[in-house]
Amino acid sequence: MAMAYRSTCVRVHGLLSQGFVSTDARFKGNGLGVLKSAAFSPSSALFRPLLCRLQLEKFVFPRTFPPLNLRKTTCSAGAILESEVKDIGSFVEVGYIADTHGVHGELHVYSLTDFPQERFEKPGKRWVRSKIMGKPVYEEVELLKGREVGGKRPSWLITLQGFNSVEKASDLVGSTLLVSERPTLNDDEYYIPDLVGMSVILKETGEEIGIILDVYNTGGDTDLLQVKRTDGASGQKVWIPFVAEIVPVVDKERRRVEIDPPAGLLELNSSSETKDEKARRRKDVKEKRKLRERFSGLKKKLMAIGQMHILEGLSSGTESQQQELVSQLLSIDFGSFHQAVQDVLPQSESSGRERNKILSKPPPYFPCANWREIDACLEQEEITRSGGNTFRWWKEGLQLIADGRVAVVVLAGGQSTRLGEKGSSVKGAIDLGLAGGKSLFQLQAERLLIIQELSRMVMHVTTKPRIPWIVMTSDATDMSTRAYFEDNKFWGLDKSQVWFLKQASLPCSSMELTEGQHRILLETPWKVAQGPNGNGGLFNALSAQGTNDRLADLGVDYVQVYAVDNTLVRVADPVFFGYTKERGADIGVKVVTRTSAEEAVGVVCMNYEMAEIQGAKGPGSGEYSDNARYGVLEYSNITESLKHATEETEQGRRLEFRAAHICVNIFSLSFLRKLGEPEFELEYHPAVKHIKHVTRQGDEWVAVIPDRPNGIKLERFIFDAFKYSDPSKVALLEVVREEEFAPVKNAPAPGVLDTVDTARRLMNSLSKRFPPLRPSTADIPPTQVVRSLNLAYMGGHIEGNLRDIIGPGAQQESEET
């Protein structure tokens, strides 16, 4: 059995106990399998940690030094004086002087040798290597005695002559203990430095294939020769087990070894890099350099805005946790965040952005849609008649759908944290308690299917329309929403027509000021607490993620946008599309009449800004401009006088500000493109929330679960886009509340509105007024099938399968199309 020694550090190796067996038909069975999957493949999972350990050993066990001219002598303080000693031979490292011990100058030495008793206990000449002014300096010392001490790592306490105090011994801490001779080895024992550089010859052919670069121990009884190929596989490195069966000849005089490798060994253990791998490695290095530069810039930015505390997690946790924090921080636009905070939150020396004074008035007249008019026409089988306004808008909208000129966006980035036990990680997936367990997403998918079929039948098109359904998610809901759609097979919709769009998030901040700043909150030491940037984040997301371009390529002109929590929303509403197109509007706005002055809902209004009059002096000397813009008065901001203001009408007194915004809008694609430009970015609003977070107290991280609102989320509101449109390009359309507005915002409780229970009651009531018809034969006139579909759409949902409403013949035709 051969042995390999690194200087005085022994590496014992022998036959592979499980890898290779010497037989007539040798190296078959599990031999090469072990070679490939375990010890000898540098890319294997088992071998990677082994290489890391061996490379560390390689660092602390360097090769012998060449003969040196040394300047040496000692004084009482152990200093190096100039006295020349020549040709002393090669040095070998045997230990590292780590510290002093006790008061008598003992030195604590970590062993770098497999002959510790001889090196640390046998008195005699030793050498100490240290560095002065960056250059190695060697000093001869006399070892008097030594003794082993316990611990996980082999170490000894030694006493050197002349170093009998802590002060003197301290001068040697950090130095390396050396010897100048090596033990004599047996015939089958080798020092690693003697093997390095030897030629590697194939015994069978005499061909030289490479040279030995180094020798590594596998952690057991086997050494590995690292060989650099010099034949046709130039530049490759292979690993060869240093066992007699594979390396039968080691010729020290001729500086060569002969190998008899099993079939496939040289190929299996190649560690070479292809050109692509080298290019990829260079790219990785370049990317890491860029990452470091970006992180350096990030730290400067955080310091400038007083948010350096969010880096405290980098001093604890695992490498993976720290990397997650770095990745998240690099993805956050702290410049925009800081500007948004400065704009909307009170600071130490300012109260936020100065705003112009606004005079709000009710919007001008707007019509009300009458879906019963549509049903009356269909009941009389008069699809071709002109009908009233609503019927005309309905047909115009179906034509837009048939022509592929519309799309739909559902705002689904919020979680259902306010819904109690009825909640879900995805709001669109909550259980509404309906027959069949239908969720909000399923109801909306079914309405899309119905309206697509209606458009096909009424407009007599041969190709079934497929309306793009864009689902806007957030960091908190994206993965769960996608999985929910996949699990339910998109409820019969074509998968290609469902697009996912993730809105941006912004850090959450504290309400309290700390050192003049609203500090960013941490969800964990390695994760910043963030929230979606509001439904107004839609416009930037559509532009940044290329969705506007995709819609333009499809020829889309109008996009309906609605909130996911409206149980009765009419998805891809043809009446709404037709009305918006007829008005030539860039924005369509659905409204319902407020039920009372105290209803917590925003109201649509006209905003008139205060204009300065040239030469006027003092406050209140200006006047309001005629350049009014549409807007929405938030319930939390509306004054008591405006909230309760009434007006006299033919039907009696009613609220003056009655047009409640229900977050169902239409935008022309050209206007959406405009809103994606930087100069039309929407402002942020503060939303006060309960935000769980952690805070550092000394060396501990403490979880904070607030019992009152403690934090701020920054949000953009979709209706702030109204001010960027000419008022003549904004079209309001009133709809019947009981038919189109049943939001789910609160947990069920006595007397609480807008819950799952109230929404379900409204839906069941509507279904009774517009029951779905179920044709029993295939001979039903097409107009009756159309009426059945429209009633199902008006009723808010369908019971059973779509086949039951459309009828077998129509369904088959649809499937064939």
Short mmCIF file of N, CA and C in Angstrom, two decimals, residues 23 63 361 422 477 480 500 502 511 529 536 630 632 642 668 777 784 806:
data_model
loop_
_atom_site.label_atom_id
_atom_site.label_comp_id
_atom_site.label_asym_id
_atom_site.label_seq_id
_atom_site.Cartn_x
_atom_site.Cartn_y
_atom_site.Cartn_z
N THR A 23 -10.43 -8.15 -10.06
CA THR A 23 -10.85 -9.45 -10.57
C THR A 23 -10.43 -9.53 -12.02
N ARG A 63 3.89 24.03 0.08
CA ARG A 63 5.03 23.22 -0.26
C ARG A 63 6.29 23.69 0.47
N LYS A 361 -67.46 70.25 -7.15
CA LYS A 361 -68.88 70.34 -7.48
C LYS A 361 -69.34 69.01 -8.06
N LYS A 422 -63.77 33.66 6.54
CA LYS A 422 -64.12 33.49 5.13
C LYS A 422 -62.97 33.88 4.21
N THR A 477 -49.91 37.82 -3.79
CA THR A 477 -50.95 36.95 -4.36
C THR A 477 -50.56 36.28 -5.67
N SER A 480 -50.03 32.24 -5.76
CA SER A 480 -51.27 31.55 -5.37
C SER A 480 -52.35 31.74 -6.42
N PHE A 500 -51.31 37.29 -16.82
CA PHE A 500 -51.05 37.72 -15.45
C PHE A 500 -50.10 38.92 -15.46
N LYS A 502 -48.18 41.53 -12.64
CA LYS A 502 -47.90 41.78 -11.22
C LYS A 502 -47.60 43.25 -10.98
N MET A 511 -45.69 54.97 11.53
CA MET A 511 -46.40 56.23 11.65
C MET A 511 -45.57 57.23 12.46
N ALA A 529 -40.98 44.78 5.08
CA ALA A 529 -42.43 44.72 4.98
C ALA A 529 -42.87 45.60 3.81
N GLY A 536 -53.95 52.10 -8.51
CA GLY A 536 -53.37 53.03 -9.49
C GLY A 536 -52.02 52.59 -10.00
N TYR A 630 -62.29 65.93 -13.80
CA TYR A 630 -63.00 64.93 -13.01
C TYR A 630 -62.09 64.39 -11.91
N VAL A 632 -62.40 62.10 -7.74
CA VAL A 632 -63.21 61.36 -6.78
C VAL A 632 -62.90 61.88 -5.38
N LEU A 642 -70.27 68.89 2.30
CA LEU A 642 -70.45 68.25 1.00
C LEU A 642 -71.10 66.88 1.15
N SER A 668 -59.47 53.95 -22.83
CA SER A 668 -59.00 53.68 -24.19
C SER A 668 -57.53 53.28 -24.11
N THR A 777 -84.84 21.31 -25.50
CA THR A 777 -84.65 20.68 -26.81
C THR A 777 -83.69 21.53 -27.62
N GLN A 784 -84.11 33.02 -28.65
CA GLN A 784 -84.40 32.59 -27.29
C GLN A 784 -83.13 32.11 -26.58
N ILE A 806 -76.89 27.31 -23.14
CA ILE A 806 -76.74 27.54 -24.57
C ILE A 806 -77.54 26.53 -25.38
#
